[in-house]
PDB file of C-alpha atoms in Angstrom:
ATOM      1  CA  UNK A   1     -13.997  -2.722  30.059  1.00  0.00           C
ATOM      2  CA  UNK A   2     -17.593  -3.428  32.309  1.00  0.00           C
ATOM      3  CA  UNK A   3     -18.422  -5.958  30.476  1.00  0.00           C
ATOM      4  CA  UNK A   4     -15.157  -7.693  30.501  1.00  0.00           C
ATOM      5  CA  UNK A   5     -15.152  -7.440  34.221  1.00  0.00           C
ATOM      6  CA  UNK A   6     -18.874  -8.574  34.319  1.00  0.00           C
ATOM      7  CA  UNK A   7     -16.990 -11.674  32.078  1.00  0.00           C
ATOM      8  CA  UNK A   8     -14.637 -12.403  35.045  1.00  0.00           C
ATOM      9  CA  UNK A   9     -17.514 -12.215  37.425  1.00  0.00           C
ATOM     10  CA  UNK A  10     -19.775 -14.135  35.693  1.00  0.00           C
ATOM     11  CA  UNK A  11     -18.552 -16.426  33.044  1.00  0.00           C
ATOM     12  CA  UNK A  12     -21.688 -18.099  32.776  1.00  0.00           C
ATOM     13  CA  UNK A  13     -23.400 -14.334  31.214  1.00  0.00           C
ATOM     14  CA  UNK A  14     -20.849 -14.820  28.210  1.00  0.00           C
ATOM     15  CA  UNK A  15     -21.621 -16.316  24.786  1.00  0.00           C
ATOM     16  CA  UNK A  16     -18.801 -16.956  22.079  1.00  0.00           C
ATOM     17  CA  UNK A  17     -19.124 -17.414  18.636  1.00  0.00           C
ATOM     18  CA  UNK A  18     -16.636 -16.153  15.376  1.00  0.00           C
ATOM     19  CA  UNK A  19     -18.892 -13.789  14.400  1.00  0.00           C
ATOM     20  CA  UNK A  20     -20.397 -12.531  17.397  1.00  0.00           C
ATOM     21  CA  UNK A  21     -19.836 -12.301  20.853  1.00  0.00           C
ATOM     22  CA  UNK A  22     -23.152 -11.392  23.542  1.00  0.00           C
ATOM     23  CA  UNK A  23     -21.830 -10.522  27.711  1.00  0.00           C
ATOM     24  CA  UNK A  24     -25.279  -9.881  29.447  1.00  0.00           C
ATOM     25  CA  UNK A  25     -27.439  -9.917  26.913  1.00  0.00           C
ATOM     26  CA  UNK A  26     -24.619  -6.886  24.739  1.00  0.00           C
ATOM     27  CA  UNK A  27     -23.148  -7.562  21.752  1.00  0.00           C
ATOM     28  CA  UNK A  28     -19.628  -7.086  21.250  1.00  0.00           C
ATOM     29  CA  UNK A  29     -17.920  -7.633  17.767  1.00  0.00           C
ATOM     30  CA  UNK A  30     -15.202 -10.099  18.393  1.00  0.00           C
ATOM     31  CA  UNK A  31     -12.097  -8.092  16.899  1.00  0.00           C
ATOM     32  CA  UNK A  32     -12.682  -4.502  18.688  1.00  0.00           C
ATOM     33  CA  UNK A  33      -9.811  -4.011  20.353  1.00  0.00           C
ATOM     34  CA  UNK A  34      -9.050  -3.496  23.840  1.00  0.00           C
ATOM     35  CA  UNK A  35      -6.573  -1.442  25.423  1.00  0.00           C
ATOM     36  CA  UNK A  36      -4.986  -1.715  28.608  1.00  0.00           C
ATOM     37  CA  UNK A  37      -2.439   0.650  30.070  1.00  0.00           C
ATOM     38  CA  UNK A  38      -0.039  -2.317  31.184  1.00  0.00           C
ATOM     39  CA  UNK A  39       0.140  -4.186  27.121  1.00  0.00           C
ATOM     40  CA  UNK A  40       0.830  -0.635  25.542  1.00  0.00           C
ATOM     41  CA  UNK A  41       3.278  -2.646  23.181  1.00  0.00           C
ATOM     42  CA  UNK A  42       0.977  -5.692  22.054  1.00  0.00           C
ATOM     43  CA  UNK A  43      -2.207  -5.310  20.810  1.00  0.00           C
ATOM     44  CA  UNK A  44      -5.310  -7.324  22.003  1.00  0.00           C
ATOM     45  CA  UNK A  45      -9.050  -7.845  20.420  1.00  0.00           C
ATOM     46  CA  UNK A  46     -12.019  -8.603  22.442  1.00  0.00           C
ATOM     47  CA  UNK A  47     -12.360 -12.278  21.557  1.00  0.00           C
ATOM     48  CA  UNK A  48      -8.869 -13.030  22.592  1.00  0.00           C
ATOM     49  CA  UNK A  49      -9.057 -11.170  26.023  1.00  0.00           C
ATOM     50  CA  UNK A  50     -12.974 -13.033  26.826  1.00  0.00           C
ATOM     51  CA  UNK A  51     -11.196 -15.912  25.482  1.00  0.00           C
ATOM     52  CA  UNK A  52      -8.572 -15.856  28.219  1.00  0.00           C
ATOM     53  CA  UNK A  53     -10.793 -14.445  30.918  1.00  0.00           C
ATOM     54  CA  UNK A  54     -13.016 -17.766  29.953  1.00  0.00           C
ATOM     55  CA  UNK A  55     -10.212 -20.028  30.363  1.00  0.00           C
ATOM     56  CA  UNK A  56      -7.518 -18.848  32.378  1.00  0.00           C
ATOM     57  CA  UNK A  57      -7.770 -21.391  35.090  1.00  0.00           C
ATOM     58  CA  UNK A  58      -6.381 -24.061  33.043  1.00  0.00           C
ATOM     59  CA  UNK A  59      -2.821 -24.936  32.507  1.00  0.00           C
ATOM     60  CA  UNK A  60      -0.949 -22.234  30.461  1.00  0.00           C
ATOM     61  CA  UNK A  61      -0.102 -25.744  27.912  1.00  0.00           C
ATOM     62  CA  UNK A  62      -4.072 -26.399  27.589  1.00  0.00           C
ATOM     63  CA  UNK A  63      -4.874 -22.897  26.870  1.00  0.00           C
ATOM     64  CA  UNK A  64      -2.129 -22.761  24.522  1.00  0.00           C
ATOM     65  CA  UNK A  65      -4.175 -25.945  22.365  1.00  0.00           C
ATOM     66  CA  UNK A  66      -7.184 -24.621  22.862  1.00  0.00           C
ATOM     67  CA  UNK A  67      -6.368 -21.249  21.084  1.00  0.00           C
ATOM     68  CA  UNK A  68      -4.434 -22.962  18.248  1.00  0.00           C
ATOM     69  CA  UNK A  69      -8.061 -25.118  17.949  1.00  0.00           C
ATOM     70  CA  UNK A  70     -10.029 -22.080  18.087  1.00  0.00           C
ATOM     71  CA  UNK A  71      -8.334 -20.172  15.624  1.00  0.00           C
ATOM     72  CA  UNK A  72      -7.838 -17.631  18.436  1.00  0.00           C
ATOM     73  CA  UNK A  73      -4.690 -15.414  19.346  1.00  0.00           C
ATOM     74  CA  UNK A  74      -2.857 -16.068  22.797  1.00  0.00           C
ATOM     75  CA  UNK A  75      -2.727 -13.814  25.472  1.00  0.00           C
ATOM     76  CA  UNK A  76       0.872 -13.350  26.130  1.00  0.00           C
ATOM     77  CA  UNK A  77       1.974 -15.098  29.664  1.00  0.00           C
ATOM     78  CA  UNK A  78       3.554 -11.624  30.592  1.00  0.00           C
ATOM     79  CA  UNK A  79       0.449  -9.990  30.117  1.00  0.00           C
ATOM     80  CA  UNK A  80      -2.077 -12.048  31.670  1.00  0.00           C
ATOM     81  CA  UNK A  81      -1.347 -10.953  35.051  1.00  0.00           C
ATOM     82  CA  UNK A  82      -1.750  -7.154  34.403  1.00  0.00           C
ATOM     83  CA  UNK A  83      -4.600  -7.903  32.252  1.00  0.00           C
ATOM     84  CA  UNK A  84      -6.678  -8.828  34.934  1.00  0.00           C
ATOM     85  CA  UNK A  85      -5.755  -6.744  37.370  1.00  0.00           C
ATOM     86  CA  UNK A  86      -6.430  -3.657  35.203  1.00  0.00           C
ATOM     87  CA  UNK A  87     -10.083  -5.526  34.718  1.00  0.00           C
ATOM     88  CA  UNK A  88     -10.721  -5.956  38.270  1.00  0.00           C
ATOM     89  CA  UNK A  89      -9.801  -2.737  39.356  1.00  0.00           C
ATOM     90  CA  UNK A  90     -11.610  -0.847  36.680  1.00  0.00           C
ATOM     91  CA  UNK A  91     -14.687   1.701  37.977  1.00  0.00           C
ATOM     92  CA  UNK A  92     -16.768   3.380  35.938  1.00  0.00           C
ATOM     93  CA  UNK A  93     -16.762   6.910  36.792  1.00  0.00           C
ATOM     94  CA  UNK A  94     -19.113   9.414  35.738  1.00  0.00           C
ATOM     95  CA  UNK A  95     -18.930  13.041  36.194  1.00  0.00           C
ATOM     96  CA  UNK A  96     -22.067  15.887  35.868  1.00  0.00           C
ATOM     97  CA  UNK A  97     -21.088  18.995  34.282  1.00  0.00           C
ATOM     98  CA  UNK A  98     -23.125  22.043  34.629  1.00  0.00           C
ATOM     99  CA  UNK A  99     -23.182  25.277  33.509  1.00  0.00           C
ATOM    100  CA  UNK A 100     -25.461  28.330  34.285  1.00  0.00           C
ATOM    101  CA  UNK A 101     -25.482  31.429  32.682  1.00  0.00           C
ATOM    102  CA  UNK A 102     -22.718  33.663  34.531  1.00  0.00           C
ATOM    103  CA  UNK A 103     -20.187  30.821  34.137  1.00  0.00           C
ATOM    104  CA  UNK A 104     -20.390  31.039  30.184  1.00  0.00           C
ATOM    105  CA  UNK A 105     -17.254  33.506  30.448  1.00  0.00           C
ATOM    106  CA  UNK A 106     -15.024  31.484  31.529  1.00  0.00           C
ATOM    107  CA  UNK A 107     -15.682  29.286  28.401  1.00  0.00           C
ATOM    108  CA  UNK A 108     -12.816  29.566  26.158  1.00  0.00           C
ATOM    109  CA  UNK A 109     -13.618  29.166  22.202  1.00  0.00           C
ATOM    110  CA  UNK A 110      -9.711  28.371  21.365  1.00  0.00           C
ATOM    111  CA  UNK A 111      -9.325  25.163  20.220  1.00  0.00           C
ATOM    112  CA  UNK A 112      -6.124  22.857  21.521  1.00  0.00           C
ATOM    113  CA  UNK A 113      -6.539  19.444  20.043  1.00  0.00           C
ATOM    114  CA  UNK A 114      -3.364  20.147  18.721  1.00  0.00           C
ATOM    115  CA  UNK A 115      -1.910  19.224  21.746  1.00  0.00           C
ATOM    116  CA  UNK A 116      -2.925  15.463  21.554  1.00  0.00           C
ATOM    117  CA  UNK A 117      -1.148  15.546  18.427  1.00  0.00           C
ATOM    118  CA  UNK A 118       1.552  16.565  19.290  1.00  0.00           C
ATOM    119  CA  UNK A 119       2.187  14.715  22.124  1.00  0.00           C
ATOM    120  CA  UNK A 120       1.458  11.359  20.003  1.00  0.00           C
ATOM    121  CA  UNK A 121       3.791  12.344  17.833  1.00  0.00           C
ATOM    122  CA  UNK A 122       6.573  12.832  20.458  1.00  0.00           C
ATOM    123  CA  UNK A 123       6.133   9.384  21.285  1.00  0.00           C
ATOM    124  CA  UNK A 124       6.349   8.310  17.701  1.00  0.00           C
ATOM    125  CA  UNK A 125       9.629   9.819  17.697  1.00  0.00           C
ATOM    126  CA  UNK A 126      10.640   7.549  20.513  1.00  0.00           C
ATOM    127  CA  UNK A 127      11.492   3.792  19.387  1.00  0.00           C
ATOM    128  CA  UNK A 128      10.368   1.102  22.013  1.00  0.00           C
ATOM    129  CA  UNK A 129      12.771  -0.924  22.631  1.00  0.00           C
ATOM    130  CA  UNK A 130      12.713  -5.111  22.962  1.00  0.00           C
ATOM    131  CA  UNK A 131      15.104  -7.266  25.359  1.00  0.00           C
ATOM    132  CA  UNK A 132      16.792 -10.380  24.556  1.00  0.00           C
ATOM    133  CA  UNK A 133      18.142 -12.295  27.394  1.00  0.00           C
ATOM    134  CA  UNK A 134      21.643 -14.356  27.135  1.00  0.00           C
ATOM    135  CA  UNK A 135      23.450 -16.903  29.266  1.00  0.00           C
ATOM    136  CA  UNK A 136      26.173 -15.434  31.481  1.00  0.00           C
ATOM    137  CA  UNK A 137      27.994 -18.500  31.371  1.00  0.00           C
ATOM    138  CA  UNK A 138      31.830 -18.382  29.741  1.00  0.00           C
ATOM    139  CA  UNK A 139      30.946 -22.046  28.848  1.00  0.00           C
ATOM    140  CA  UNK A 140      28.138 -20.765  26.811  1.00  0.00           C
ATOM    141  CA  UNK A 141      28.628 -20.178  22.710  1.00  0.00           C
ATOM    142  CA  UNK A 142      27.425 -17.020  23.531  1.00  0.00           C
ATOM    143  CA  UNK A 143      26.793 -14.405  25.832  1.00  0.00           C
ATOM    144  CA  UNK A 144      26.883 -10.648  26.366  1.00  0.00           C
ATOM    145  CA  UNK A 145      30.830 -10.251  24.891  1.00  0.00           C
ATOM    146  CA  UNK A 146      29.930 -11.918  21.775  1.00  0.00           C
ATOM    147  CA  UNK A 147      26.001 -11.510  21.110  1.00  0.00           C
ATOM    148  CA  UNK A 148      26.859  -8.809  18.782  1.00  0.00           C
ATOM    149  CA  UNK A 149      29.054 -10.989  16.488  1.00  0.00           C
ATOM    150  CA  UNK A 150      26.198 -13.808  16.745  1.00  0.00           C
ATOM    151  CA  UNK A 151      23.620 -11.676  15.443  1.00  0.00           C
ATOM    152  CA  UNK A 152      25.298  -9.652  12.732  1.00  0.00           C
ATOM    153  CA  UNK A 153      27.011 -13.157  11.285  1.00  0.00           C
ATOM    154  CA  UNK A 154      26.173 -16.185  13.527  1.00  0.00           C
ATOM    155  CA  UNK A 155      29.615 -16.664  15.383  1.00  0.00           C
ATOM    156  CA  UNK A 156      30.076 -18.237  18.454  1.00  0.00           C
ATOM    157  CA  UNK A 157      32.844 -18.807  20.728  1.00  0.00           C
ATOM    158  CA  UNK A 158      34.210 -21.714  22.737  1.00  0.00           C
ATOM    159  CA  UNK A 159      36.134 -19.407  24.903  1.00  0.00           C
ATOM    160  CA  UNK A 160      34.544 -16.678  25.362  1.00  0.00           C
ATOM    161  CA  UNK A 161      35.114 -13.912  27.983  1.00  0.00           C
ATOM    162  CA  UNK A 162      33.382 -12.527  30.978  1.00  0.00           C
ATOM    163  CA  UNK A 163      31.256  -9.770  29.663  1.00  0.00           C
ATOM    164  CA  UNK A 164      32.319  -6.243  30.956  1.00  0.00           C
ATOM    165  CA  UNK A 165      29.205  -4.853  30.418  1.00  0.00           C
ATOM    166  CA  UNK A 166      25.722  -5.085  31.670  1.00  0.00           C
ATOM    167  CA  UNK A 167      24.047  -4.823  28.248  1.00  0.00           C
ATOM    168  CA  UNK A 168      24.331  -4.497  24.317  1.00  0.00           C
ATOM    169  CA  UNK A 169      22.373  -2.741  21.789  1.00  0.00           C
ATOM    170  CA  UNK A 170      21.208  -4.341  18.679  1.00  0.00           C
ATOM    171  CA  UNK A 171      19.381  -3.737  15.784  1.00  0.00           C
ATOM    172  CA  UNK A 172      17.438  -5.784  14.019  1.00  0.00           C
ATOM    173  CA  UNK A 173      15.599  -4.424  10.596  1.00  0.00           C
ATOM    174  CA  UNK A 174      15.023  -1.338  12.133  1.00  0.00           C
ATOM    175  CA  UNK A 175      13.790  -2.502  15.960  1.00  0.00           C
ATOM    176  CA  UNK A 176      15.882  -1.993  19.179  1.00  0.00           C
ATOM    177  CA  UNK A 177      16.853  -4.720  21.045  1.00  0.00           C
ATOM    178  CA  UNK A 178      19.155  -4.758  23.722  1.00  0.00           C
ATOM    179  CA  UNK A 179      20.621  -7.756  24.793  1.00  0.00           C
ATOM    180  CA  UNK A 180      21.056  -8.665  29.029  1.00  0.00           C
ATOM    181  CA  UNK A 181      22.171 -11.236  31.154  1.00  0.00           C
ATOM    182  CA  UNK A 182      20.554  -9.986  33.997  1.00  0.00           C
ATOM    183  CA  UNK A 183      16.999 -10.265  35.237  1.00  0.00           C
ATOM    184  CA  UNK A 184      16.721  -9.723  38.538  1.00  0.00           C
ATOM    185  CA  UNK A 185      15.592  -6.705  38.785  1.00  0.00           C
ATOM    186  CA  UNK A 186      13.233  -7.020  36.109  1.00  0.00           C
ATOM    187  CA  UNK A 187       9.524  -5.368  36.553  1.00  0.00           C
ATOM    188  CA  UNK A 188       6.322  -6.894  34.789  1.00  0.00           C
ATOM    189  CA  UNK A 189       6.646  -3.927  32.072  1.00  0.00           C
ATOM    190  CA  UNK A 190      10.292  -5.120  31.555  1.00  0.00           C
ATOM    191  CA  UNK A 191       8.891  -8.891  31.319  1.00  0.00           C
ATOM    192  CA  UNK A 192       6.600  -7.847  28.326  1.00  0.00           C
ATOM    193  CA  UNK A 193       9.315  -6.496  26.369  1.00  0.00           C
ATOM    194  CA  UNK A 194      11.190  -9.642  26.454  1.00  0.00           C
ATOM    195  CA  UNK A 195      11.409 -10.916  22.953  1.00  0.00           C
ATOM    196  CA  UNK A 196      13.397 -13.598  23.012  1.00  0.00           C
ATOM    197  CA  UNK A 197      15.727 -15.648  25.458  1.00  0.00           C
ATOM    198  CA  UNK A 198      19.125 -17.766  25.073  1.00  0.00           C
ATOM    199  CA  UNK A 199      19.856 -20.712  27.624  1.00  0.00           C
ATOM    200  CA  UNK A 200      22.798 -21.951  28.040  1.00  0.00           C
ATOM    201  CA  UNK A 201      20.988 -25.200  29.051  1.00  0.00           C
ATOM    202  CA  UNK A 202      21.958 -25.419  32.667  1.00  0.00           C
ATOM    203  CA  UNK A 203      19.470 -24.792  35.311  1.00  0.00           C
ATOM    204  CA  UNK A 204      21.493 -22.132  37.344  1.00  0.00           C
ATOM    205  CA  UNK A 205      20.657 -19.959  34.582  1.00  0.00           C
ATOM    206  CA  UNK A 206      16.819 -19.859  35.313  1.00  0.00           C
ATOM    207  CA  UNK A 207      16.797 -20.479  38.508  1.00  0.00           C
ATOM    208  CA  UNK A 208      18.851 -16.960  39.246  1.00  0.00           C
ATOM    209  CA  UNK A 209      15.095 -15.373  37.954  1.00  0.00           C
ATOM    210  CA  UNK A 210      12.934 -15.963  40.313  1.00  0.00           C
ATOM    211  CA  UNK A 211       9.948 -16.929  38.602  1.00  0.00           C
ATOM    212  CA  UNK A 212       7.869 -20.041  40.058  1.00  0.00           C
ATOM    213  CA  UNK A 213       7.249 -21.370  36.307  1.00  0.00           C
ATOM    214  CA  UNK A 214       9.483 -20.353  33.875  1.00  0.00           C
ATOM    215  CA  UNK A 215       8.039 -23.080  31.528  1.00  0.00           C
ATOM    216  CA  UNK A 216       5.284 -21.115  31.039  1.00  0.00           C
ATOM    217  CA  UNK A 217       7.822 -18.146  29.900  1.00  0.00           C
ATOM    218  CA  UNK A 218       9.051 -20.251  27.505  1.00  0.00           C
ATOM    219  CA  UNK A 219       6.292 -21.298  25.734  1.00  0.00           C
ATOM    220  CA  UNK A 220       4.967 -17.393  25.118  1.00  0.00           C
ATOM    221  CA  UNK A 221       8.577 -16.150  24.579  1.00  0.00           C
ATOM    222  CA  UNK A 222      10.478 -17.416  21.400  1.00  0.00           C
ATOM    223  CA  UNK A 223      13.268 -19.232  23.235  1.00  0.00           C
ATOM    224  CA  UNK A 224      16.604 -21.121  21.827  1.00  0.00           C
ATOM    225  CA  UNK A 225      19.104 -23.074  23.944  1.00  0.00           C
ATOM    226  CA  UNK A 226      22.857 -23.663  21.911  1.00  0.00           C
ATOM    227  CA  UNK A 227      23.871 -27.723  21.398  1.00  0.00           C
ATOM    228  CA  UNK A 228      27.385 -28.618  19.966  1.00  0.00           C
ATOM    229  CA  UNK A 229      26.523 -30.553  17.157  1.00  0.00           C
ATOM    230  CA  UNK A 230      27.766 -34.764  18.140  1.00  0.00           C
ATOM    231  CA  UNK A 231      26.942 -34.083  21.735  1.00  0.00           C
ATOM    232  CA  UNK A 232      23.839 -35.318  23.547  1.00  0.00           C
ATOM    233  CA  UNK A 233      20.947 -33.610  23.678  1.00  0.00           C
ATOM    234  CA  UNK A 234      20.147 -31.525  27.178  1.00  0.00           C
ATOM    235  CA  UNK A 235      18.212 -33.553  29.428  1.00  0.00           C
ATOM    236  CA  UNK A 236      17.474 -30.914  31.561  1.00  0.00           C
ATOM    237  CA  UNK A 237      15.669 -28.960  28.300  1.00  0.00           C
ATOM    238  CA  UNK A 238      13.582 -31.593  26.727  1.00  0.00           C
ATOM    239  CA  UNK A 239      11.374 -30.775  29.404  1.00  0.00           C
ATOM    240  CA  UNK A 240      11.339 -27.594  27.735  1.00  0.00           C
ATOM    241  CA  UNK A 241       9.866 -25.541  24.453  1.00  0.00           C
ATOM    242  CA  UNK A 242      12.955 -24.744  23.490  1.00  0.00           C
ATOM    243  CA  UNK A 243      14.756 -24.911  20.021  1.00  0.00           C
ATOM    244  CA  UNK A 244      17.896 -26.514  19.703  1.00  0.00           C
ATOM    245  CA  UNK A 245      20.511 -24.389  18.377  1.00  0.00           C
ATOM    246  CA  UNK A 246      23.069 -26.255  16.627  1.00  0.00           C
ATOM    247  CA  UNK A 247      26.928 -24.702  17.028  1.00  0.00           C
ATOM    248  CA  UNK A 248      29.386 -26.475  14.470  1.00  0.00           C
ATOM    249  CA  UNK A 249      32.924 -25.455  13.787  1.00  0.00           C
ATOM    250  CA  UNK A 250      32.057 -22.066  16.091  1.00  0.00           C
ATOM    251  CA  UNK A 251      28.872 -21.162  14.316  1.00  0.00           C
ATOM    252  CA  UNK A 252      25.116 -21.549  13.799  1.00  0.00           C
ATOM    253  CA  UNK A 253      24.142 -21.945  10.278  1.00  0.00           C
ATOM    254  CA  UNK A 254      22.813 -18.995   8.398  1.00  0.00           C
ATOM    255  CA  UNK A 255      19.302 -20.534   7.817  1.00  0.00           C
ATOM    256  CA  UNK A 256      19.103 -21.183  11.583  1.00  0.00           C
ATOM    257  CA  UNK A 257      20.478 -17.794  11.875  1.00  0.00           C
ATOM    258  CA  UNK A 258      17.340 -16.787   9.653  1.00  0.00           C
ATOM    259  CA  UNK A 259      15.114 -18.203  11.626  1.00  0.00           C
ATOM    260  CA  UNK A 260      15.848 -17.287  14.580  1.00  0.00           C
ATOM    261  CA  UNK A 261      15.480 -13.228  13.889  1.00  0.00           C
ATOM    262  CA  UNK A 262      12.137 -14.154  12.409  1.00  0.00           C
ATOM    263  CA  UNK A 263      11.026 -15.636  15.135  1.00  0.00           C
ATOM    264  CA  UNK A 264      12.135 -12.812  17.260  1.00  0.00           C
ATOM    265  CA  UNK A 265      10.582 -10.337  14.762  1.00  0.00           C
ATOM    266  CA  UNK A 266       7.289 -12.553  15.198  1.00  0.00           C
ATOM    267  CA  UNK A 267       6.922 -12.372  18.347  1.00  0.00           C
ATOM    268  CA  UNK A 268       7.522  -8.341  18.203  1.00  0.00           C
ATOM    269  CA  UNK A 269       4.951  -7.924  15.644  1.00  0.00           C
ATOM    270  CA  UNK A 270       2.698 -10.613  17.868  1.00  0.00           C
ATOM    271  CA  UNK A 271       2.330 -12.781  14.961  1.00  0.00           C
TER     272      UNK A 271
END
């Protein structure tokens, strides 16, 4: 973690190259990972973060082309942020230890690494679970009364109801998602568990979320806005990276139905 802060510091001390990376005058292997406490569900390697650190001035769009050039993996937009706050507020700390003779009694020869272990596995045993955010619109295909149904078979609904509820569980192959239409009071570590996100295509939807640039969100998160098939395509979202959902006869098509939970699955897997 020094030398990525000395990498934030001081660009200029950083050399990048496939095989090898050098931060004042150290070599780093490219694809040791990193860990920070705030990305505990994504995964990031050395390269990618240095990567970032190196270019995270430019529009979220040109860093986006430059990584695809590269050959490099993204830093997720709901990461960045905590990312380099951890780096900046990292301190080395060092701590002297010790001992003299008459303290050698209180040394206990018992060993209880056993503990770690069983404390990882606790955490095993407790599934993370992803968020998918819907339209709350009843002019919507879909939203929180009928998610369910569009998952498990692709239905939608031209009059759907006011959802009673606040959210839905879902499962897909085995991960948890549950399914909101609600983000306000969303937190950062809420953010980075957003896996994917329905728009109705109107812009009180986003603009209820309070987030200066949620083009930026969209091009991290896999995102999907529903279009009646014969109507005109959403002005409003061609300024966006969103796919086009096509609803016909109160349903999306099974391949597009496909796609879509691969995409999701994708994007949990950070593939």
């Amino acid at each position: 973690m020094d030398l990525l802060k000395k990498a934030l510091r001081d660009p200029e001390a950083c050399q990048m190259s496939p095989e090898e990376i050098v931060v004042g005058g150290k070599k780093v292997p490219p694809k040791q990972m990193v860990k920070f406490k705030g990305t505990e569900t994504k995964e990031y390697t050395f390269e990618q973060v240095l990567f970032y650190l190196l270019n995270r001035d430019k529009k979220y769009t040109v860093y986006m082309t430059l990584c695809r050039e590269s050959g490099i993996g993204k830093i997720y937009y709901t990461d960045q942020k905590i990312i380099v706050e951890e780096i900046e507020n990292f301190k080395e700390t060092s701590i002297a230890a010790r001992i003299d003779g008459p303290d050698f009694r209180y040394i206990g020869l018992r060993d209880y690494s056993y503990l770690g272990y069983l404390c990882r596995k606790e955490d095993e045993g407790r599934p993370t679970i992803y968020y998918a955010i819907v339209p709350q619109s009843v002019s919507s295909p879909v939203n929180l009364s009928n998610i369910k149904e569009f998952f498990e078979e692709g239905k939608c609904s031209d009059g759907i109801r006011i959802s009673e509820v606040e959210k839905v569980e879902l499962d897909l192959d085995g991960f948890k998602l549950v399914a909101v239409d609600d983000v306000g009071g969303f937190t950062s570590e809420d953010w980075k568990r957003v896996v994917c996100i329905f728009l109705d295509g109107s812009k009180w939807q986003t603009g209820r979320w309070n987030i200066r640039d949620v083009g930026e969100i969209f091009n991290t998160i896999p995102t999907f806005y529903f279009a009646r098939r014969g109507t005109q395509s959403n002005l409003y979202m061609r300024n966006y990276n969103a796919t086009e959902i096509g609803v016909h006869d109160g349903k999306v098509g099974r391949s597009s139905l496909s796609s879509i939970k691969e995409r999701i699955k994708g994007c949990i897997l950070g593939i």
